[in-house]
Short mmCIF file of C-alpha atoms in Angstrom, two decimals:
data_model
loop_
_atom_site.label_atom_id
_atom_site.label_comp_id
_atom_site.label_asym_id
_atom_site.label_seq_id
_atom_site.Cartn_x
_atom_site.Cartn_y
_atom_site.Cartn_z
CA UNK A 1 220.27 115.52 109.79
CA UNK A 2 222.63 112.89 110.60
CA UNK A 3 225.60 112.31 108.28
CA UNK A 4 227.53 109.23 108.17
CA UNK A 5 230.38 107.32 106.01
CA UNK A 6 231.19 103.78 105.15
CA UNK A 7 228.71 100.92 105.74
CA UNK A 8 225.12 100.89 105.07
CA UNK A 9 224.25 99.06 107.41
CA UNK A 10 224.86 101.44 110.04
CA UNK A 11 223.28 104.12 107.93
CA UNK A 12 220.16 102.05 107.69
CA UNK A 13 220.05 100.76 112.11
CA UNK A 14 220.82 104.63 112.90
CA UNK A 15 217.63 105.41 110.57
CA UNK A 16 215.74 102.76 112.04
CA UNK A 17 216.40 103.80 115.79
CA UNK A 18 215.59 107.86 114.58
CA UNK A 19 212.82 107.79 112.09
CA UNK A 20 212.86 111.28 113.05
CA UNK A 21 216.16 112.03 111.67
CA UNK A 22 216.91 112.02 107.89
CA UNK A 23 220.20 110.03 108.08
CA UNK A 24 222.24 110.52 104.73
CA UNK A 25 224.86 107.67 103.76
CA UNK A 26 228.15 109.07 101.98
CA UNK A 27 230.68 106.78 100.49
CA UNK A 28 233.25 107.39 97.02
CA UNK A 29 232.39 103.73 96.60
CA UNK A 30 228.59 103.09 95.34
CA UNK A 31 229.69 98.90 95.91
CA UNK A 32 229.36 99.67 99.84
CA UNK A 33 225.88 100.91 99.58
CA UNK A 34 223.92 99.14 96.73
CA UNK A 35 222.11 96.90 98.96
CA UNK A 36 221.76 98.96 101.64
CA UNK A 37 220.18 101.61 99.83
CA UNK A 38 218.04 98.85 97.98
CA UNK A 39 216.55 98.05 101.37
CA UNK A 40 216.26 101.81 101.90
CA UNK A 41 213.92 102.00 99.23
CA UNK A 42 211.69 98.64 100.04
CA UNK A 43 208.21 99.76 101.87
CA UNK A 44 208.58 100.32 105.02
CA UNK A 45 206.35 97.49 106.17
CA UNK A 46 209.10 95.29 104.48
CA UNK A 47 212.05 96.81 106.39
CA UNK A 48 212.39 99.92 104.02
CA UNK A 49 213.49 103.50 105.94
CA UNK A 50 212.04 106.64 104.24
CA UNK A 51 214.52 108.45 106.75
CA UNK A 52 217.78 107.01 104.95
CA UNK A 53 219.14 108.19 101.52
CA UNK A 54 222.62 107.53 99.94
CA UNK A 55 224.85 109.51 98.20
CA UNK A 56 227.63 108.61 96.38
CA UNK A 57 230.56 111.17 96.54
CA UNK A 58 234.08 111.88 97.87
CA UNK A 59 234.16 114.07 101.17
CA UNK A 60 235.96 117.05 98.73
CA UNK A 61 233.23 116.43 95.92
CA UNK A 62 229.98 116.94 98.62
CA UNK A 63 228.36 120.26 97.44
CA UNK A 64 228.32 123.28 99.96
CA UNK A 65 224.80 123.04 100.01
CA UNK A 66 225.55 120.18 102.95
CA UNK A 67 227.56 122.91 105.06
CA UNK A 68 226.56 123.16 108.36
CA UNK A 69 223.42 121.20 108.23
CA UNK A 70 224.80 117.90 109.93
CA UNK A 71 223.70 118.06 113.19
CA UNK A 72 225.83 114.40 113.48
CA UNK A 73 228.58 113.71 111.02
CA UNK A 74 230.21 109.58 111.56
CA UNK A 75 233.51 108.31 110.13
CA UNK A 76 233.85 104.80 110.57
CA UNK A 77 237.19 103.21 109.71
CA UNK A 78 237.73 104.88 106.92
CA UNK A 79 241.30 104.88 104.31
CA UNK A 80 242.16 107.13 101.26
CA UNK A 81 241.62 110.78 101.30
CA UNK A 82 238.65 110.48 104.26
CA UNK A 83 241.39 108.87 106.81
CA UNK A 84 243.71 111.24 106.13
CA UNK A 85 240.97 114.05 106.69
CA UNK A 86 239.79 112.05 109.46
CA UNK A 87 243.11 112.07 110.64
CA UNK A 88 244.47 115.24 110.67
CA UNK A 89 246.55 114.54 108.05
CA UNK A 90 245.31 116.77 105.32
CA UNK A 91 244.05 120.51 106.44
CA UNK A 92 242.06 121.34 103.78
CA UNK A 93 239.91 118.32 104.06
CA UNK A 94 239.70 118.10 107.44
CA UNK A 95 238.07 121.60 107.53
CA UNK A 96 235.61 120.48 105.10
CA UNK A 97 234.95 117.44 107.16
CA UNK A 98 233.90 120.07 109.93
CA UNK A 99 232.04 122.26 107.65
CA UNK A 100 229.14 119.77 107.22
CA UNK A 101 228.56 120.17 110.90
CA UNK A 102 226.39 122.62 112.64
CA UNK A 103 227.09 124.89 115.56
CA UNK A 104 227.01 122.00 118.37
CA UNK A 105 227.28 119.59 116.23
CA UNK A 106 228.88 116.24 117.02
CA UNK A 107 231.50 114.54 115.19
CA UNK A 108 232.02 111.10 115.77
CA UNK A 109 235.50 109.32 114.51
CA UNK A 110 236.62 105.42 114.65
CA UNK A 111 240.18 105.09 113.41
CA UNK A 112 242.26 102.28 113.03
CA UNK A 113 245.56 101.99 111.09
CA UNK A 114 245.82 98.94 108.66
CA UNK A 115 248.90 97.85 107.13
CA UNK A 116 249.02 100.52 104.13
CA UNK A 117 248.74 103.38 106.51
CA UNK A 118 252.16 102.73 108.21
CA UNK A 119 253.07 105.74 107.02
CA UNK A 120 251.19 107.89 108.06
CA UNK A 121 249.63 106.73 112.08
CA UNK A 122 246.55 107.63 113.39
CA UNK A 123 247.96 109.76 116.21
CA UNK A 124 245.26 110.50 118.39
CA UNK A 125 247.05 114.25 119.39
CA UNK A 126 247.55 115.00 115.40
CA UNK A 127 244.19 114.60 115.35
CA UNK A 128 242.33 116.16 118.48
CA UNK A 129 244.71 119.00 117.84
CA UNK A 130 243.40 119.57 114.09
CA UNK A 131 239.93 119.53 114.86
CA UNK A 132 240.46 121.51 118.32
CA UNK A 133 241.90 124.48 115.50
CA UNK A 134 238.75 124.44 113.52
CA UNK A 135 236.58 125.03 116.95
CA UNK A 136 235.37 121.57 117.71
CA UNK A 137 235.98 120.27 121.25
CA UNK A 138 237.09 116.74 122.44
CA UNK A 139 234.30 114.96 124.58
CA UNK A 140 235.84 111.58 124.53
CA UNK A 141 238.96 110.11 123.35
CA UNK A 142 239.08 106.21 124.16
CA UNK A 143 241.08 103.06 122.54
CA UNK A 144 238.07 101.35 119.90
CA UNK A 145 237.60 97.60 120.69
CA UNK A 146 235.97 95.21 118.57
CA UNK A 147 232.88 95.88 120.29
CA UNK A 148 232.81 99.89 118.88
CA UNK A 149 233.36 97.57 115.50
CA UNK A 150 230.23 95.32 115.73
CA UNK A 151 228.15 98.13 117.16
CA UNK A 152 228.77 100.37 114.03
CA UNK A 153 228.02 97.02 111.46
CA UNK A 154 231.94 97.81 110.18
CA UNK A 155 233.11 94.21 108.80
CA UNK A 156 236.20 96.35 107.84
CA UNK A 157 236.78 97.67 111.37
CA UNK A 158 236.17 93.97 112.63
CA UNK A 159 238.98 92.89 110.30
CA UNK A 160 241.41 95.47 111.59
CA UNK A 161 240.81 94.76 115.26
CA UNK A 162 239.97 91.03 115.79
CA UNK A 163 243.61 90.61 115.48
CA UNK A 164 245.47 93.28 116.66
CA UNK A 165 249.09 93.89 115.65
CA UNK A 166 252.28 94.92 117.16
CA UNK A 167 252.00 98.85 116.85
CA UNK A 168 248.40 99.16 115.17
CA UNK A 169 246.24 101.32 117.19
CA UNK A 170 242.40 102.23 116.84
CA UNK A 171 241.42 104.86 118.90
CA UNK A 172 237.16 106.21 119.66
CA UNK A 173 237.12 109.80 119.14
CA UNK A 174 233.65 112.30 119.64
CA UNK A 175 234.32 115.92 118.94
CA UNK A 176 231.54 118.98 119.36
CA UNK A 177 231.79 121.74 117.45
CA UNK A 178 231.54 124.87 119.45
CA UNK A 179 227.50 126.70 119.36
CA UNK A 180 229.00 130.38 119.33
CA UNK A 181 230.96 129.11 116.02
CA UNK A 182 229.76 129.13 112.50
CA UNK A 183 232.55 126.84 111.65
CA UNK A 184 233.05 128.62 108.36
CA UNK A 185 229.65 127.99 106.85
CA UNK A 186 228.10 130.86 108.04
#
């Protein structure tokens, strides 16, 4: 099972390229995936994807019954309480972030800071070193372009880096959690 946040859209072309997979959408805000799941649901001889399904809930609200069945968990530009999980910025969260995962599961971040998150700066060692304590290892760790944007259908992500600002940074980060590790869920 993949798991992924934010735009539909990506939910629905990651479905589309693995019709194998069941690919789950999770967003607090239902707005983001309306149409996506609508197209979701069409037959799939009209674009639908039987794969994809949508679920509207905060990452602390998603029941335990999703623990360590993610074999793919993707954060795309997120804000609120998902950045700050995202970003190492709130413990708690950030372990349950890693709890959806599987042993050798991947974990796939793209973080930008926007003007409201001055305060608190995606810091790309804050982060690798919170995930790196709950058992997931860094595999790549690259400044995220526009391109990583438009690839991941993130109009929000587009926003933040088609014109970058003094001091904003957006960084590409792909963690695996470790196969001997239950990462708490087991």
């Amino acid at each position: 099972m993949d798991l992924g946040t934010g735009d539909g859209r990506f939910v629905l072309a990651h479905a589309a390229a693995h019709p194998e997979r069941l690919v789950l959408g999770v967003d607090a805000n239902a707005d983001g995936m309306t149409e996506a799941s609508r197209r979701a649901a069409q037959p799939a001889g009209r674009g639908g994807q039987p794969n994809a399904r949508f679920v509207v809930a905060a990452l602390e609200a998603l029941p335990a019954e999703l623990d360590g069945l993610a074999d793919r968990v993707t954060v795309h530009f997120p804000w609120g309480s998902l950045r700050a999980a995202a970003a190492g910025h709130d413990p708690t969260a950030t372990a349950r972030l890693v709890r959806l995962l599987q042993p050798g599961g991947v974990l796939e971040l793209l973080l930008a800071d926007g003007e409201r998150d001055a305060a608190q700066p995606v810091d790309p060692d804050t982060v690798t070193g919170a995930f790196t304590d709950l058992g997931l290892r860094v595999t790549e760790l690259a400044p995220a372009t526009f391109a990583d944007a438009a690839a991941v259908h993130s109009s929000w992500g587009k926003r933040l880096l088609r014109n970058p600002t003094a001091g904003r940074t957006a960084w590409r980060i792909r963690l695996v959690a470790s196969a001997a590790e239950s990462n708490g869920h087991g």
